[in-house]
């Protein structure tokens, strides 16, 4: 290869565009408590050492953080209650830029700190639920009454007819009946012979699931 050809090859290679594709940054619309803490740390790092933040200002900032944490906890509990009330109901869910899906909510839970429902075995955020379809009055009474009553047993120790006692792990629907799950097995509510106080060993465990089968 001649020297002129080498120069031409190098120049041609230099003209090629090998830059990485640009990705559009999507800004967050809502700040959570972690963002709040990051902002607080950045503020403390960059404050003037000759004029640091006063105790009153710091206390006011922490009070704001406590209020934010309380509101976040209340919002999460409200969302979990909404998700639990959807178990067994027909809903329409739609994720961003995807087609809508209609099906029955099989269970509800908390994953990575977010309230989710499961439709067709797929996990959806509570905000993805676009419509809750009406049900017959008998079904509404069943889910809002028996299922809610059974959900209040979650975490409590119960004795069952013909079976050893155990802690209610979750509740759900099976064959049109409300079931409680003890030691991994489903049981009818009518099988309960005794209910004990909430088990201290399970009181601090993560939120249980309520499911429909």
Short mmCIF file of C-alpha atoms in Angstrom, two decimals:
data_model
loop_
_atom_site.label_atom_id
_atom_site.label_comp_id
_atom_site.label_asym_id
_atom_site.label_seq_id
_atom_site.Cartn_x
_atom_site.Cartn_y
_atom_site.Cartn_z
CA UNK A 1 0.00 0.00 0.00
CA UNK A 2 1.34 3.47 -0.91
CA UNK A 3 1.77 6.27 1.62
CA UNK A 4 -0.97 8.30 -0.03
CA UNK A 5 -3.39 5.41 0.35
CA UNK A 6 -2.55 5.13 4.05
CA UNK A 7 -3.29 8.83 4.60
CA UNK A 8 -6.57 8.54 2.71
CA UNK A 9 -7.60 5.51 4.80
CA UNK A 10 -6.85 7.29 8.08
CA UNK A 11 -8.80 10.36 7.01
CA UNK A 12 -11.76 8.23 5.95
CA UNK A 13 -11.75 6.47 9.30
CA UNK A 14 -11.61 9.80 11.12
CA UNK A 15 -14.70 11.00 9.27
CA UNK A 16 -16.85 8.11 10.55
CA UNK A 17 -19.26 8.98 13.35
CA UNK A 18 -18.78 6.52 16.21
CA UNK A 19 -20.50 8.64 18.89
CA UNK A 20 -22.85 6.88 21.30
CA UNK A 21 -26.60 7.37 20.79
CA UNK A 22 -28.07 10.18 22.83
CA UNK A 23 -30.46 9.22 25.59
CA UNK A 24 -33.14 11.59 26.74
CA UNK A 25 -33.09 12.29 30.47
CA UNK A 26 -36.50 11.93 32.08
CA UNK A 27 -36.81 14.28 35.09
CA UNK A 28 -38.53 13.06 38.24
CA UNK A 29 -41.88 14.69 38.87
CA UNK A 30 -42.06 13.82 42.56
CA UNK A 31 -39.24 13.99 45.12
CA UNK A 32 -39.13 11.29 47.77
CA UNK A 33 -37.48 11.28 51.20
CA UNK A 34 -34.18 10.03 49.74
CA UNK A 35 -34.06 13.06 47.45
CA UNK A 36 -34.81 15.24 50.46
CA UNK A 37 -31.91 13.73 52.41
CA UNK A 38 -29.55 14.15 49.45
CA UNK A 39 -30.50 17.82 49.22
CA UNK A 40 -29.95 18.23 52.98
CA UNK A 41 -26.50 16.63 52.78
CA UNK A 42 -25.56 18.80 49.80
CA UNK A 43 -26.72 21.90 51.70
CA UNK A 44 -24.60 20.99 54.74
CA UNK A 45 -21.54 20.29 52.59
CA UNK A 46 -21.77 23.59 50.75
CA UNK A 47 -22.75 25.91 53.58
CA UNK A 48 -20.49 28.77 54.55
CA UNK A 49 -18.26 27.54 57.44
CA UNK A 50 -18.14 31.10 58.77
CA UNK A 51 -21.96 31.27 58.86
CA UNK A 52 -23.23 27.70 59.36
CA UNK A 53 -26.90 26.85 59.51
CA UNK A 54 -28.44 27.79 62.84
CA UNK A 55 -29.93 25.21 65.18
CA UNK A 56 -33.38 26.67 64.61
CA UNK A 57 -33.08 26.30 60.84
CA UNK A 58 -31.77 22.73 61.17
CA UNK A 59 -34.64 21.79 63.50
CA UNK A 60 -37.13 23.32 61.06
CA UNK A 61 -35.58 21.33 58.21
CA UNK A 62 -35.80 18.06 60.16
CA UNK A 63 -39.40 18.85 61.06
CA UNK A 64 -40.15 19.20 57.35
CA UNK A 65 -38.47 15.85 56.73
CA UNK A 66 -40.53 14.17 59.47
CA UNK A 67 -43.70 15.62 57.95
CA UNK A 68 -42.68 14.33 54.52
CA UNK A 69 -41.96 10.86 55.93
CA UNK A 70 -45.32 10.78 57.73
CA UNK A 71 -47.21 11.81 54.60
CA UNK A 72 -45.32 9.21 52.54
CA UNK A 73 -46.24 6.50 55.05
CA UNK A 74 -49.92 7.52 55.05
CA UNK A 75 -49.97 7.57 51.24
CA UNK A 76 -48.40 4.09 51.11
CA UNK A 77 -50.94 2.70 53.60
CA UNK A 78 -53.79 4.23 51.61
CA UNK A 79 -52.45 2.75 48.38
CA UNK A 80 -52.06 -0.67 50.01
CA UNK A 81 -55.65 -0.55 51.24
CA UNK A 82 -56.82 0.35 47.73
CA UNK A 83 -54.78 -2.48 46.19
CA UNK A 84 -56.09 -5.00 48.73
CA UNK A 85 -59.67 -3.99 47.97
CA UNK A 86 -59.09 -4.79 44.28
CA UNK A 87 -58.21 -8.46 44.89
CA UNK A 88 -60.68 -10.64 42.98
CA UNK A 89 -62.04 -7.72 40.98
CA UNK A 90 -61.78 -7.12 37.25
CA UNK A 91 -59.59 -4.15 36.36
CA UNK A 92 -58.01 -2.54 33.33
CA UNK A 93 -54.32 -1.77 33.67
CA UNK A 94 -52.02 0.05 31.29
CA UNK A 95 -48.31 0.76 31.59
CA UNK A 96 -46.77 3.72 29.79
CA UNK A 97 -46.53 3.26 26.01
CA UNK A 98 -48.15 -0.21 26.23
CA UNK A 99 -51.55 -1.62 25.37
CA UNK A 100 -54.26 -1.80 28.02
CA UNK A 101 -54.89 -5.17 29.66
CA UNK A 102 -58.13 -6.27 31.35
CA UNK A 103 -58.14 -9.09 33.89
CA UNK A 104 -58.72 -10.13 37.48
CA UNK A 105 -56.46 -8.90 40.27
CA UNK A 106 -54.93 -12.09 41.66
CA UNK A 107 -53.04 -10.59 44.59
CA UNK A 108 -51.66 -7.37 46.00
CA UNK A 109 -48.43 -6.64 47.82
CA UNK A 110 -45.47 -4.34 48.34
CA UNK A 111 -42.36 -4.79 46.16
CA UNK A 112 -39.27 -2.63 46.69
CA UNK A 113 -41.36 -0.21 48.71
CA UNK A 114 -44.01 0.17 45.99
CA UNK A 115 -47.60 -1.04 46.15
CA UNK A 116 -48.36 -3.43 43.29
CA UNK A 117 -51.16 -5.64 42.00
CA UNK A 118 -50.88 -8.77 39.87
CA UNK A 119 -53.04 -9.27 36.80
CA UNK A 120 -52.46 -12.34 34.62
CA UNK A 121 -49.35 -13.11 36.66
CA UNK A 122 -47.77 -9.76 35.74
CA UNK A 123 -46.85 -7.11 38.29
CA UNK A 124 -48.35 -3.63 37.86
CA UNK A 125 -47.99 -0.50 39.93
CA UNK A 126 -51.14 0.78 41.62
CA UNK A 127 -50.93 3.87 39.39
CA UNK A 128 -51.20 1.60 36.31
CA UNK A 129 -54.80 0.68 37.25
CA UNK A 130 -56.97 2.77 34.95
CA UNK A 131 -60.40 1.28 35.67
CA UNK A 132 -62.06 -1.01 38.21
CA UNK A 133 -65.04 -2.73 36.63
CA UNK A 134 -68.36 -3.04 38.49
CA UNK A 135 -69.36 -6.39 39.99
CA UNK A 136 -72.58 -8.03 41.02
CA UNK A 137 -73.83 -7.00 44.45
CA UNK A 138 -73.27 -10.50 45.86
CA UNK A 139 -69.63 -10.43 44.77
CA UNK A 140 -69.13 -6.98 46.24
CA UNK A 141 -70.52 -8.16 49.58
CA UNK A 142 -68.27 -11.20 49.48
CA UNK A 143 -65.03 -9.36 48.80
CA UNK A 144 -65.69 -6.31 50.95
CA UNK A 145 -67.03 -8.38 53.85
CA UNK A 146 -65.51 -11.83 54.17
CA UNK A 147 -62.18 -10.98 52.55
CA UNK A 148 -61.71 -7.87 54.67
CA UNK A 149 -62.64 -9.82 57.79
CA UNK A 150 -60.13 -12.51 56.89
CA UNK A 151 -57.43 -9.90 56.18
CA UNK A 152 -57.74 -8.71 59.77
CA UNK A 153 -56.47 -12.15 60.87
CA UNK A 154 -53.13 -11.75 59.07
CA UNK A 155 -50.32 -12.05 61.61
CA UNK A 156 -52.53 -13.60 64.30
CA UNK A 157 -52.07 -17.09 65.73
CA UNK A 158 -55.05 -19.38 65.16
CA UNK A 159 -56.02 -22.92 66.07
CA UNK A 160 -57.65 -25.03 63.35
CA UNK A 161 -59.87 -28.10 63.58
CA UNK A 162 -57.71 -31.18 63.11
CA UNK A 163 -54.52 -29.18 62.43
CA UNK A 164 -51.78 -27.67 64.61
CA UNK A 165 -51.97 -23.97 65.40
CA UNK A 166 -50.08 -21.45 63.32
CA UNK A 167 -49.91 -17.85 62.18
CA UNK A 168 -52.14 -16.57 59.37
CA UNK A 169 -49.67 -15.65 56.61
CA UNK A 170 -52.06 -14.35 53.97
CA UNK A 171 -55.67 -14.57 52.76
CA UNK A 172 -57.13 -15.11 49.32
CA UNK A 173 -59.92 -16.50 47.18
CA UNK A 174 -60.06 -20.12 46.00
CA UNK A 175 -63.03 -21.79 44.34
CA UNK A 176 -65.17 -18.79 45.20
CA UNK A 177 -64.41 -19.03 48.91
CA UNK A 178 -62.28 -16.93 51.22
CA UNK A 179 -59.24 -18.86 52.41
CA UNK A 180 -56.64 -18.20 55.08
CA UNK A 181 -53.13 -19.58 54.67
CA UNK A 182 -51.48 -21.15 57.73
CA UNK A 183 -48.12 -22.91 57.44
CA UNK A 184 -48.43 -22.55 53.68
CA UNK A 185 -51.77 -24.40 53.45
CA UNK A 186 -55.20 -22.91 52.67
CA UNK A 187 -58.03 -23.30 55.18
CA UNK A 188 -61.65 -22.20 55.39
CA UNK A 189 -62.50 -19.52 57.94
CA UNK A 190 -65.00 -21.98 59.42
CA UNK A 191 -62.07 -24.26 60.36
CA UNK A 192 -60.80 -21.74 62.93
CA UNK A 193 -61.50 -22.88 66.47
CA UNK A 194 -59.50 -20.25 68.35
CA UNK A 195 -57.81 -16.90 67.63
CA UNK A 196 -54.89 -15.69 69.73
CA UNK A 197 -53.32 -12.25 70.04
CA UNK A 198 -50.94 -10.95 67.37
CA UNK A 199 -47.70 -12.92 67.39
CA UNK A 200 -44.86 -10.61 68.44
CA UNK A 201 -42.40 -12.57 66.27
CA UNK A 202 -44.38 -11.73 63.13
CA UNK A 203 -45.48 -8.21 64.00
CA UNK A 204 -42.32 -6.67 62.48
CA UNK A 205 -42.33 -8.70 59.28
CA UNK A 206 -42.97 -7.03 55.86
CA UNK A 207 -46.50 -6.45 54.74
CA UNK A 208 -48.26 -9.75 53.93
CA UNK A 209 -49.94 -10.43 50.62
CA UNK A 210 -53.60 -10.79 49.90
CA UNK A 211 -54.22 -12.95 46.88
CA UNK A 212 -56.97 -14.51 44.80
CA UNK A 213 -56.58 -17.91 43.21
#
